[in-house]
Amino acid sequence: MNPLTTRPESRRGAAFEAPKAGLMRRFVDVVLVRYASVALLLALIIVFSILSPQFLTNRNWQNLLVVQSVVTCMCFAATMPLIVGEFDLSLGSMIGFLAMFGAYLGEEGFTAVIVIPAMLTAGVLVGLINGLLTVKLHISSFIATLGTGIVLSGVTLGISNGQVLFSGIPRLLTVIGQGRWLGLGVSVWLTLVLALVMFFALEHTPFGRRLYAIGGSERVAFLAGVPTSKMKITAFAVAGLLVGVGAIFALGQTGAGNPSFGPELLLPAYAAAFLSVTTYRPGYYNVPGIVVAIILLAVGFNGLNLLGAPFWAQPIFNGAVLLLAVVTTRAESRHIKG
Amino acid sequence: MRITNSIVSRIGRDLRRGVTLAAVTAMVLWCSVSRAEESWPGPTVPAKAPKDIKVGVVACGAQFRGCYAPALAAAEAAKALGWTVTVYDGAGTQEKQNNGILDALSSGANLVLTAALDPDLIQLGLSKAKEAGVPVVSASAGTDTPNPVITPKGGGLKYITDVGTDFPAAGRGLGDFAVKESGGKANVVVYEDDEYPSSVASLMGFVDVIKKCPGCKVSDIVKMTASQVGSVGQMVVGYLQTHPDVDWVYAPYDPAAAVMVNAIVQAGLQDKVKLVSIVGSAQNIEFIRQGRVQVADAAFDNFYMGWAQVDQAIRVLNKQPLIEPNGESTPFAIITKDNLPPPGGEFGTKVDYRSKFLSLWK
């Protein structure tokens, strides 16, 4: 519009219209770029609430959340190496190994006082091995963790002899996995605490800022004085610890160690981790984004189940949600930059 | 007098005809009734089906025909009763199987039916069902009669009942076939998956027969898990190449057998080895038809099993005594090239069990 040729009235009209367009633009920017997943989640909740009277019940949400506690831990674990620019493909086999390890110790007569710390320590050790292989031996994390994962799957079969181990599981584990407190599962409360701790550590501590700095540019972070090698190894170790927590929940929920358990959780954990970058801090793996992503995928699965959707619908839904959220966020980001 | 005699003789003739006719009719009726009684393997005690029941059916995994078929059958039976049914896919993982039970409870189900779920792995689902007062009746887990009754240790929860075929008998049937077919000289490598009690039960029956055969041998019992189905083909080929005297393979279930058959053929060992398996999937029956390594399959009527599961569930809801054995004589057959079902088909009993069960439930 040429301000020299247009009449004053039209210029005044244009001036009145500009704030409205700007407000709308800003609203779209916030909703679609930063909270597309939240908007989708709310939309699904509304739709499923209308279509299924059981969806918004206390019992349904208690059940939905308790099952997600294991996947959430896996997702937190996947995120730690992702933040520093690495992958950990051993997570699925790791949780299977740690759960079986706990079941094995239980069957040998050890109590929760030994079993729980042992599982967590084993997780940290596996994480350290992954970190050392990647950082010190300069093996691609993709390959190193794939290798450790395959080794762990064999160890799981070995200590279990291919059998489900279910006797002697310490009572405390089943209380953690199946018990309830104030209407929510104990594992749900613990996951919430874990989420708060992770959020604080990643967003409000130097530790978290250094991790994101390494993920942004390892070279620049190193030149800025960040101990990048140590930090990356620590990220893998923390991932192992988080998998250990997830294994405790899983063992408590099932009450048994299953030699086939674990690998099926790897892809859902990564799907939620990738989905998390579309929310709260677009482009960055973040804890609020993970929580939204987990609940979004869980709501979709739960809603479809309650509606009696065919068995092949859920994987299609999960993939479609991931693609839609990422594409929407990227499209809006490009629009804003353009 | 002559007229009287004539009348009397006619009456006598008619009476004799009448008696003869009655006797023949009675014999025909008796034969048909007794034949029907012999053919019908299931229960005869009526169990009136309650109304307005909401059922959640949780299958071990839709990709496994052997456990999905009983789930579909149970859903079919429940719908025939006018019940509301939702089928949940356990996707082959304990997480989704537990989730399925929880979603069934969330949806307000007052009965949960499971198909081939190991109770040790779904304690979360079973504990929530117990809290909610919802009974859980299983099929095809192999944890109740006529199979060895398995009670979880350490206070674990179990199903109210499990409806399954006689897995040890199915295994023994395969063993008898292998002994006969090999002329009493079978040298068998046995693959065992301890994750499934039904698989263990049928394996025990098979091994029992082979061990009693003087000229036969169990070369090895090799452990495997369901997660190794993809790689079991290479495992068996490797074993057969290092043990050239082994000429029979026992697979714990049809999905593993299918992988093994293809691997054996690719390795060029198809003329040296015969394979037997359990479940009776269409693909494996086709192998038998084609003469492709697999020579026998212990097939059970998965659809009868699902209907029998609903029958036991009705008795649970009515607080009636359960039918013994709990498996309600779910039929099985050793399928060989001599008694193949039609192409693409699965084993199914010829008895009209649907009508029979419905008549008990009226």
XYZ file of C-alpha atoms in Angstrom:
700
model
C 0.000 0.000 0.000
C 1.469 3.385 -1.002
C 0.876 5.891 1.773
C 1.261 8.759 -0.763
C -1.568 7.668 -3.027
C -4.148 6.263 -0.645
C -6.788 8.466 0.908
C -6.507 9.301 4.613
C -9.730 7.365 5.394
C -8.343 4.218 3.924
C -5.091 4.742 5.775
C -7.034 5.108 9.006
C -8.968 1.891 8.196
C -5.761 0.073 7.500
C -4.318 1.299 10.791
C -7.402 -0.058 12.665
C -7.153 -3.429 10.896
C -3.418 -3.920 11.517
C -3.605 -4.606 15.329
C -6.422 -7.189 14.799
C -4.427 -9.011 12.117
C -1.343 -8.851 14.347
C -3.253 -10.264 17.316
C -4.664 -13.065 15.247
C -1.246 -13.764 13.825
C 0.236 -13.868 17.291
C -2.515 -16.166 18.538
C -1.911 -18.559 15.660
C 1.824 -18.332 16.258
C 1.462 -19.241 19.930
C -1.108 -21.963 19.447
C 0.275 -23.661 16.386
C 3.986 -23.160 16.868
C 4.299 -23.646 20.581
C 1.194 -25.546 21.627
C -0.027 -27.513 18.633
C 0.170 -30.734 20.635
C -1.739 -29.209 23.531
C -4.434 -27.992 21.165
C -4.642 -31.432 19.607
C -4.795 -33.028 23.048
C -7.658 -30.775 24.125
C -9.471 -31.468 20.882
C -9.132 -35.222 21.377
C -10.314 -34.996 24.974
C -13.407 -33.103 23.852
C -14.127 -35.504 21.006
C -13.630 -38.668 23.060
C -15.650 -37.242 25.956
C -18.549 -36.727 23.599
C -18.237 -40.108 21.922
C -17.559 -42.227 25.024
C -19.214 -41.633 28.417
C -16.475 -43.643 30.125
C -13.624 -41.515 28.841
C -13.675 -38.696 31.387
C -14.197 -40.939 34.416
C -11.818 -41.082 37.390
C -11.160 -44.754 36.892
C -10.276 -44.354 33.226
C -7.777 -41.595 33.878
C -6.227 -43.423 36.814
C -5.724 -46.478 34.602
C -4.443 -44.401 31.697
C -1.844 -42.618 33.805
C -0.530 -45.649 35.677
C 0.297 -47.512 32.462
C 2.134 -44.462 31.081
C 4.530 -44.228 34.012
C 6.890 -46.790 32.450
C 6.835 -45.183 28.996
C 7.383 -41.751 30.540
C 10.558 -42.926 32.252
C 11.731 -44.419 28.960
C 10.996 -41.148 27.213
C 12.918 -39.123 29.799
C 15.780 -41.579 29.338
C 15.686 -41.207 25.544
C 15.717 -37.428 25.876
C 18.946 -37.158 27.862
C 21.272 -38.347 25.054
C 19.102 -36.558 22.475
C 19.710 -33.234 24.219
C 23.471 -33.655 23.762
C 23.018 -34.785 20.180
C 23.299 -38.548 20.656
C 21.052 -41.591 20.420
C 20.585 -44.469 22.823
C 19.113 -47.488 21.077
C 19.786 -49.802 24.021
C 16.912 -48.446 26.126
C 14.419 -51.150 25.171
C 16.769 -54.016 25.902
C 18.036 -52.174 28.976
C 14.652 -51.958 30.654
C 14.054 -55.623 29.896
C 17.413 -56.528 31.380
C 16.952 -54.396 34.502
C 13.448 -55.740 35.150
C 14.708 -59.298 34.733
C 17.702 -58.539 36.936
C 15.352 -57.347 39.663
C 13.163 -60.423 39.251
C 16.229 -62.654 39.428
C 17.416 -61.019 42.647
C 13.927 -61.359 44.077
C 13.838 -65.042 43.241
C 17.211 -65.431 44.961
C 15.630 -64.087 48.129
C 16.897 -60.519 48.171
C 14.602 -57.870 49.580
C 13.647 -54.495 48.146
C 16.467 -52.871 50.136
C 18.909 -54.662 47.851
C 16.841 -55.102 44.694
C 15.914 -51.458 44.102
C 19.413 -49.969 44.514
C 20.843 -52.855 42.506
C 18.514 -52.150 39.591
C 19.286 -48.441 39.652
C 23.014 -49.021 39.938
C 22.971 -51.509 37.089
C 21.152 -48.950 34.958
C 23.763 -46.309 35.700
C 26.560 -48.740 34.896
C 25.047 -49.674 31.542
C 24.600 -45.980 30.804
C 28.226 -45.335 31.699
C 29.321 -48.091 29.340
C 27.252 -46.515 26.563
C 28.778 -43.136 27.339
C 32.355 -44.428 27.428
C 31.940 -46.320 24.168
C 30.558 -43.216 22.484
C 32.803 -40.553 23.955
C 36.106 -42.245 24.744
C 36.194 -44.814 21.976
C 34.529 -42.439 19.496
C 32.030 -45.053 18.318
C 28.847 -43.603 16.873
C 26.232 -43.685 19.630
C 23.830 -45.281 17.183
C 26.146 -48.253 16.733
C 27.520 -48.435 20.281
C 24.114 -48.475 21.947
C 22.725 -50.869 19.362
C 25.557 -53.220 20.270
C 25.040 -52.914 24.022
C 21.330 -53.412 23.512
C 21.855 -56.656 21.670
C 24.290 -57.832 24.342
C 21.791 -56.960 27.074
C 19.039 -58.911 25.340
C 21.268 -61.975 25.403
C 22.148 -61.457 29.055
C 18.426 -61.202 29.850
C 17.790 -64.532 28.176
C 20.770 -66.006 29.955
C 19.865 -65.046 33.512
C 16.243 -66.019 32.989
C 16.953 -69.139 30.943
C 14.148 -67.941 28.709
C 11.592 -68.188 31.491
C 9.250 -65.760 33.144
C 10.471 -65.187 36.725
C 7.678 -64.343 39.089
C 8.382 -65.710 42.529
C 9.949 -63.655 45.311
C 9.282 -60.238 43.781
C 9.633 -57.890 46.778
C 6.336 -56.595 48.075
C 7.521 -52.981 47.962
C 7.903 -53.223 44.198
C 4.348 -54.438 43.724
C 3.131 -51.647 46.002
C 5.001 -49.150 43.828
C 3.692 -50.706 40.645
C 0.120 -51.475 41.625
C -0.576 -49.438 44.730
C -2.539 -46.188 44.938
C -2.228 -43.036 47.012
C -4.744 -40.237 47.110
C -6.561 -41.752 44.150
C -3.548 -41.989 41.845
C -1.105 -44.806 41.302
C 2.075 -44.639 43.390
C 4.105 -44.919 40.202
C 2.213 -41.941 38.776
C 3.130 -39.794 41.775
C 6.750 -40.872 41.531
C 6.796 -40.096 37.806
C 5.408 -36.644 38.559
C 8.193 -36.040 41.077
C 10.703 -37.258 38.520
C 9.275 -34.884 35.911
C 9.554 -31.926 38.294
C 13.143 -32.807 39.184
C 14.083 -33.169 35.531
C 12.330 -29.952 34.584
C 14.175 -28.030 37.243
C 17.516 -29.633 36.434
C 17.242 -29.043 32.696
C 15.662 -25.582 32.715
C 17.033 -23.910 35.824
C 20.473 -25.279 36.561
C 23.891 -24.870 34.933
C 23.894 -28.619 34.375
C 20.870 -28.375 32.120
C 22.128 -25.312 30.289
C 25.423 -27.038 29.570
C 23.619 -30.078 28.171
C 21.617 -27.901 25.783
C 24.766 -25.998 24.862
C 26.492 -29.241 23.882
C 23.456 -30.217 21.848
C 23.513 -26.854 20.090
C 27.171 -27.079 19.183
C 29.598 -29.343 20.967
C 32.584 -27.466 19.586
C 31.351 -24.079 20.731
C 30.420 -25.467 24.132
C 33.888 -26.969 24.510
C 35.528 -23.700 23.578
C 33.289 -21.996 26.136
C 34.737 -24.230 28.818
C 32.015 -26.856 29.113
C 33.480 -30.312 29.941
C 31.675 -31.859 27.002
C 33.021 -35.397 27.307
C 32.135 -35.670 30.972
C 28.727 -34.145 30.401
C 27.885 -36.537 27.573
C 28.899 -39.552 29.592
C 26.786 -38.202 32.449
C 23.807 -37.849 30.102
C 24.061 -41.527 29.176
C 24.445 -42.509 32.840
C 21.376 -40.487 33.824
C 19.488 -42.171 30.998
C 20.425 -45.529 32.483
C 19.247 -44.397 35.900
C 15.894 -43.297 34.473
C 15.484 -46.638 32.722
C 16.163 -48.262 36.082
C 13.277 -46.321 37.587
C 11.052 -47.400 34.708
C 12.145 -51.010 35.228
C 11.123 -50.812 38.885
C 7.677 -49.586 37.848
C 7.385 -52.272 35.157
C 8.441 -55.099 37.471
C 6.043 -53.876 40.119
C 3.156 -53.625 37.680
C 3.536 -57.044 36.127
C 4.860 -58.811 39.205
C 7.182 -60.812 36.944
C 10.284 -60.576 34.789
C 9.544 -61.403 31.166
C 12.446 -62.256 28.838
C 10.620 -60.716 25.878
C 9.818 -57.435 27.581
C 11.335 -54.126 26.633
C 12.168 -53.679 22.926
C 8.592 -52.716 22.107
C 8.953 -49.592 24.268
C 11.865 -48.090 22.323
C 9.973 -46.587 19.393
C 7.084 -45.152 21.454
C 9.647 -43.503 23.748
C 11.383 -41.865 20.802
C 8.087 -40.912 19.181
C 7.090 -39.020 22.307
C 10.557 -37.456 22.600
C 10.388 -36.165 19.019
C 6.842 -34.955 19.570
C 8.004 -33.012 22.621
C 9.946 -30.531 20.472
C 6.662 -29.154 19.155
C 5.560 -27.891 22.544
C 6.673 -25.365 25.176
C 10.136 -24.772 23.705
C 9.813 -25.538 20.012
C 12.913 -27.129 18.588
C 14.230 -28.279 21.977
C 13.612 -31.521 23.822
C 11.864 -30.488 27.004
C 10.055 -32.047 29.945
C 6.666 -30.279 29.615
C 6.672 -31.237 25.941
C 7.362 -34.852 26.845
C 4.535 -34.926 29.356
C 2.111 -33.467 26.823
C 3.301 -35.882 24.143
C 2.936 -38.927 26.401
C -0.563 -37.916 27.458
C -1.537 -37.100 23.882
C -0.498 -40.518 22.601
C -2.044 -42.244 25.626
C -5.338 -40.378 25.211
C -5.449 -41.338 21.562
C -4.847 -45.008 22.309
C -7.270 -45.042 25.224
C -9.998 -43.196 23.355
C -9.733 -45.432 20.325
C -9.827 -48.495 22.565
C -12.943 -47.334 24.388
C -14.616 -46.702 21.041
C -13.747 -50.226 19.900
C -11.486 -49.103 17.061
C -9.827 -51.972 15.136
C -6.430 -53.127 16.334
C -4.534 -51.582 13.426
C -5.860 -48.077 14.090
C -3.604 -47.190 17.007
C -0.209 -47.357 15.258
C -1.654 -45.307 12.390
C -2.905 -42.744 14.901
C 0.464 -42.507 16.676
C 2.378 -42.000 13.444
C -0.141 -39.518 12.090
C -0.056 -37.433 15.274
C 3.719 -37.291 15.220
C 3.837 -36.228 11.581
C 0.998 -33.716 11.918
C 2.480 -32.032 14.963
C 5.953 -31.765 13.483
C 4.741 -30.568 10.084
C 2.426 -27.959 11.648
C 5.149 -26.598 13.886
C 7.663 -26.422 11.066
C 5.184 -24.787 8.669
C 4.364 -22.060 11.143
C 8.035 -21.564 12.018
C 8.870 -21.132 8.323
C 5.965 -18.680 7.917
C 7.221 -16.583 10.793
C 10.826 -16.560 9.547
C 9.668 -15.832 5.968
C -67.532 -116.504 13.663
C -65.569 -116.156 10.452
C -66.120 -112.395 10.518
C -64.974 -112.258 14.144
C -61.894 -114.290 13.350
C -61.183 -112.030 10.448
C -61.524 -108.942 12.601
C -59.375 -110.424 15.328
C -56.660 -111.417 12.910
C -56.719 -107.972 11.300
C -56.520 -106.361 14.682
C -53.690 -108.679 15.587
C -51.890 -107.861 12.342
C -52.362 -104.164 12.955
C -51.167 -104.549 16.485
C -48.097 -106.414 15.363
C -47.417 -103.766 12.761
C -47.966 -101.066 15.338
C -45.661 -102.659 17.848
C -43.042 -103.264 15.199
C -43.323 -99.696 14.015
C -43.075 -98.407 17.552
C -40.064 -100.573 18.233
C -38.314 -99.439 15.088
C -39.136 -95.818 15.802
C -37.828 -96.143 19.336
C -34.645 -97.740 18.059
C -34.134 -95.030 15.482
C -34.708 -92.340 18.075
C -32.368 -94.002 20.551
C -29.649 -94.337 17.946
C -29.906 -90.704 16.863
C -29.971 -89.441 20.439
C -27.057 -91.564 21.531
C -25.105 -90.576 18.429
C -25.752 -86.921 19.200
C -24.657 -87.454 22.815
C -21.471 -89.187 21.679
C -20.698 -86.405 19.205
C -21.289 -83.548 21.619
C -18.179 -83.276 23.796
C -19.303 -80.256 25.778
C -21.474 -79.627 28.828
C -25.089 -80.680 29.227
C -25.983 -78.715 32.370
C -27.945 -75.618 31.387
C -26.715 -72.167 32.398
C -29.104 -69.329 31.769
C -27.210 -66.386 30.376
C -27.638 -63.174 32.360
C -28.740 -60.103 30.460
C -27.119 -56.713 29.973
C -23.555 -57.876 30.324
C -20.704 -55.730 29.051
C -17.676 -57.788 28.040
C -14.093 -56.810 27.354
C -12.189 -59.437 25.373
C -8.394 -59.085 25.515
C -6.383 -61.131 23.023
C -2.668 -61.760 23.363
C -2.056 -60.181 19.972
C -4.080 -59.703 16.813
C -1.083 -60.793 14.775
C -1.225 -64.288 16.354
C -4.090 -66.233 14.846
C -3.892 -68.910 17.533
C -4.920 -66.477 20.253
C -6.945 -63.994 18.207
C -9.330 -66.671 16.910
C -10.565 -67.669 20.409
C -11.029 -63.971 21.189
C -13.124 -63.472 18.054
C -15.116 -66.584 18.882
C -15.799 -65.400 22.419
C -16.926 -62.061 21.013
C -19.196 -63.881 18.558
C -20.782 -65.915 21.352
C -21.224 -62.882 23.571
C -22.892 -60.919 20.775
C -25.234 -63.847 20.107
C -26.418 -63.402 23.696
C -27.069 -59.725 23.117
C -24.134 -58.673 25.287
C -22.091 -55.573 24.532
C -18.610 -56.603 23.436
C -15.335 -54.797 22.799
C -12.205 -56.650 21.675
C -8.836 -55.234 22.760
C -5.579 -56.102 21.057
C -2.760 -57.063 23.434
C -0.286 -56.564 20.560
C 1.930 -59.333 21.922
C 3.286 -57.194 24.767
C 2.554 -57.267 28.482
C 2.127 -53.490 28.501
C -0.675 -53.528 25.930
C -2.209 -56.664 27.453
C -2.431 -54.999 30.863
C -3.681 -51.851 29.130
C -6.411 -53.842 27.410
C -7.729 -55.149 30.723
C -7.579 -51.683 32.275
C -9.404 -50.147 29.314
C -12.032 -52.881 29.546
C -12.543 -51.993 33.217
C -12.633 -48.287 32.394
C -15.318 -48.896 29.812
C -17.514 -50.428 32.498
C -17.103 -54.103 31.606
C -18.583 -56.470 34.152
C -16.782 -59.442 32.633
C -13.311 -59.738 31.132
C -12.349 -62.604 28.824
C -8.705 -63.107 27.923
C -7.125 -65.248 25.233
C -3.667 -66.747 25.717
C -2.410 -64.210 28.255
C 0.138 -65.478 30.743
C -1.368 -64.553 34.147
C 2.110 -63.931 35.564
C 2.549 -60.982 33.200
C -0.780 -59.248 33.719
C -0.863 -58.966 37.490
C -1.641 -55.241 37.221
C -4.721 -55.949 35.132
C -5.792 -58.841 37.341
C -5.377 -56.786 40.524
C -7.473 -53.925 39.121
C -10.124 -56.404 37.989
C -10.168 -57.907 41.464
C -10.526 -54.447 43.011
C -13.408 -53.709 40.697
C -15.052 -57.062 41.420
C -14.942 -58.029 37.746
C -14.329 -61.724 37.007
C -11.624 -62.644 34.506
C -12.039 -65.895 32.569
C -9.227 -67.061 30.335
C -8.895 -69.243 27.263
C -5.870 -71.028 25.832
C -3.471 -70.217 28.675
C -3.152 -73.897 29.590
C -3.340 -73.287 33.342
C -6.419 -75.311 34.286
C -7.846 -78.800 33.778
C -7.435 -80.891 31.679
C -3.955 -79.369 31.766
C -1.823 -79.359 34.900
C -3.285 -76.731 37.205
C -0.811 -73.901 37.676
C -1.119 -71.789 40.791
C 0.960 -68.619 40.881
C 3.540 -68.559 43.612
C 4.028 -65.768 46.062
C 0.380 -64.718 46.252
C 0.037 -63.895 42.574
C -3.445 -63.618 41.138
C -4.818 -66.205 38.723
C -7.831 -66.541 36.495
C -11.103 -67.858 37.867
C -10.743 -70.532 35.246
C -8.947 -71.187 31.987
C -10.598 -72.959 29.072
C -8.088 -74.824 26.971
C -7.680 -77.974 24.988
C -5.819 -80.938 26.430
C -2.362 -79.691 25.516
C -0.432 -82.708 26.882
C -2.713 -85.016 24.884
C -2.087 -82.913 21.773
C 1.633 -83.236 22.385
C 1.303 -86.994 22.896
C -0.618 -87.221 19.632
C 2.253 -85.555 17.805
C 4.674 -87.869 19.559
C 2.701 -90.949 18.521
C 2.668 -89.701 14.943
C 6.409 -89.067 14.919
C 7.116 -92.521 16.343
C 4.882 -94.232 13.797
C 6.047 -92.166 10.826
C 9.706 -92.734 11.655
C 9.305 -96.431 12.277
C 10.317 -95.934 15.870
C 13.591 -94.209 15.001
C 12.873 -90.496 15.329
C 15.818 -88.367 16.463
C 14.209 -85.104 17.536
C 15.427 -81.660 18.450
C 12.773 -79.994 20.593
C 12.342 -76.225 20.815
C 10.806 -75.047 24.062
C 9.266 -71.688 24.979
C 8.672 -71.485 28.715
C 6.760 -68.231 28.462
C 3.518 -70.048 27.668
C 2.211 -72.739 30.044
C 0.174 -74.265 27.198
C 3.333 -74.637 25.124
C 5.156 -76.285 28.017
C 2.255 -78.671 28.636
C 2.129 -79.879 25.018
C 5.901 -80.226 24.903
C 5.858 -82.432 27.999
C 3.322 -84.728 26.343
C 5.433 -84.986 23.190
C 8.716 -85.615 24.976
C 7.053 -88.200 27.196
C 6.115 -90.313 24.159
C 9.479 -89.943 22.429
C 11.337 -90.982 25.556
C 9.242 -94.130 25.850
C 10.080 -95.126 22.279
C 13.125 -97.433 22.513
C 14.644 -96.470 19.164
C 13.811 -92.768 19.365
C 15.846 -89.970 20.876
C 15.425 -86.423 22.106
C 18.621 -84.947 20.767
C 18.252 -81.666 22.647
C 15.701 -79.393 24.224
C 16.581 -75.906 23.009
C 15.135 -72.950 24.845
C 13.747 -70.010 22.929
C 11.407 -67.080 23.490
C 8.718 -65.443 21.390
C 11.036 -62.509 20.729
C 13.373 -64.906 18.908
C 10.807 -66.157 16.428
C 12.433 -64.017 13.762
C 15.813 -65.664 14.258
C 14.776 -69.219 15.167
C 15.108 -70.235 11.519
C 18.867 -69.683 11.618
C 19.025 -71.366 15.017
C 17.432 -74.570 13.748
C 19.455 -74.665 10.537
C 22.643 -74.226 12.528
C 21.647 -77.054 14.835
C 20.693 -79.404 12.023
C 23.935 -78.745 10.179
C 25.970 -79.575 13.281
C 23.807 -82.585 14.174
C 23.230 -84.349 10.839
C 21.712 -87.388 12.557
C 18.714 -85.343 13.755
C 15.772 -85.885 11.425
C 12.814 -84.461 13.328
C 12.089 -80.992 14.712
C 9.433 -80.091 17.282
C 8.380 -76.421 17.168
C 6.569 -74.943 20.209
C 3.959 -73.169 18.078
C 3.079 -72.519 14.467
C 4.603 -69.020 14.042
C 8.006 -70.426 14.990
C 7.394 -73.490 12.825
C 6.679 -71.303 9.803
C 10.029 -69.540 10.153
C 11.803 -72.848 10.676
C 10.210 -74.467 7.621
C 11.296 -71.646 5.347
C 14.819 -71.633 6.747
C 15.145 -75.415 6.390
C 14.017 -75.229 2.771
C 16.419 -72.392 2.011
C 19.236 -74.428 3.551
C 18.367 -77.363 1.297
C 17.571 -79.665 4.218
C 13.928 -80.288 3.357
C 14.486 -83.903 2.344
C 16.349 -84.750 5.519
C 14.069 -83.323 8.186
C 10.416 -83.517 9.224
C 8.762 -80.975 11.495
C 5.736 -81.030 13.798
C 4.074 -78.173 15.578
C 1.023 -76.957 17.512
C -1.913 -74.568 16.922
C -3.190 -75.499 13.459
C -2.718 -72.222 11.581
C -3.771 -72.147 7.936
C -0.214 -71.434 6.754
C 1.188 -74.475 8.539
C -1.574 -76.738 7.322
C -0.661 -75.576 3.838
C 2.932 -76.711 4.465
C 1.575 -80.182 5.223
C -0.551 -80.108 2.096
C 2.477 -79.129 -0.011
C 4.705 -81.723 1.651
C 7.014 -78.927 2.725
C 8.967 -80.123 5.783
C 6.023 -79.913 8.196
C 4.170 -83.215 8.353
C 1.798 -82.789 11.296
C 0.127 -80.080 13.328
C -1.868 -80.453 16.562
C -4.783 -78.207 15.728
C -7.436 -77.160 18.185
C -10.820 -75.720 17.467
C -10.193 -72.148 18.545
C -13.775 -71.151 17.848
C -15.207 -73.926 20.010
C -12.754 -72.770 22.678
C -14.102 -69.223 22.577
C -17.712 -70.404 22.899
C -16.763 -72.749 25.729
C -15.049 -69.830 27.435
C -18.315 -67.867 27.359
C -20.115 -70.924 28.730
C -17.810 -71.076 31.732
C -18.099 -67.302 32.130
C -21.899 -67.593 32.347
C -21.529 -70.174 35.087
C -19.140 -67.845 36.925
C -21.620 -64.973 36.680
C -24.455 -67.253 37.847
C -22.268 -68.625 40.649
C -22.872 -72.132 39.299
C -20.290 -74.906 39.563
C -17.796 -74.851 36.707
C -17.789 -77.622 34.146
C -15.008 -80.154 34.716
C -12.625 -80.427 33.084
C -12.511 -76.644 32.782
C -11.489 -76.917 29.137
C -14.951 -78.347 28.316
C -13.306 -80.936 26.075
C -12.183 -78.411 23.487
C -11.568 -80.611 20.441
C -8.168 -81.034 18.884
C -6.869 -83.167 16.053
C -3.510 -84.212 14.712
C -3.634 -82.861 11.181
C -1.577 -84.813 8.672
C -1.757 -85.179 4.898
C -4.468 -87.798 5.426
C -7.040 -85.539 7.093
C -6.423 -82.057 5.793
C -9.168 -79.435 6.044
C -10.096 -77.592 2.827
C -7.411 -75.273 1.403
C -7.110 -72.057 3.380
C -9.209 -73.509 6.162
C -8.480 -74.317 9.767
C -9.452 -77.281 11.867
C -12.971 -77.165 13.203
C -15.164 -79.785 14.803
C -18.212 -80.931 12.812
C -20.500 -80.676 15.826
C -22.870 -77.701 15.745
C -21.581 -76.374 19.035
C -23.058 -72.921 18.501
C -26.625 -74.260 18.573
C -25.774 -76.562 21.452
C -24.337 -73.826 23.623
C -27.163 -71.422 22.809
C -29.691 -74.067 23.831
C -27.957 -74.395 27.215
C -27.953 -70.645 27.724
C -31.642 -69.954 27.037
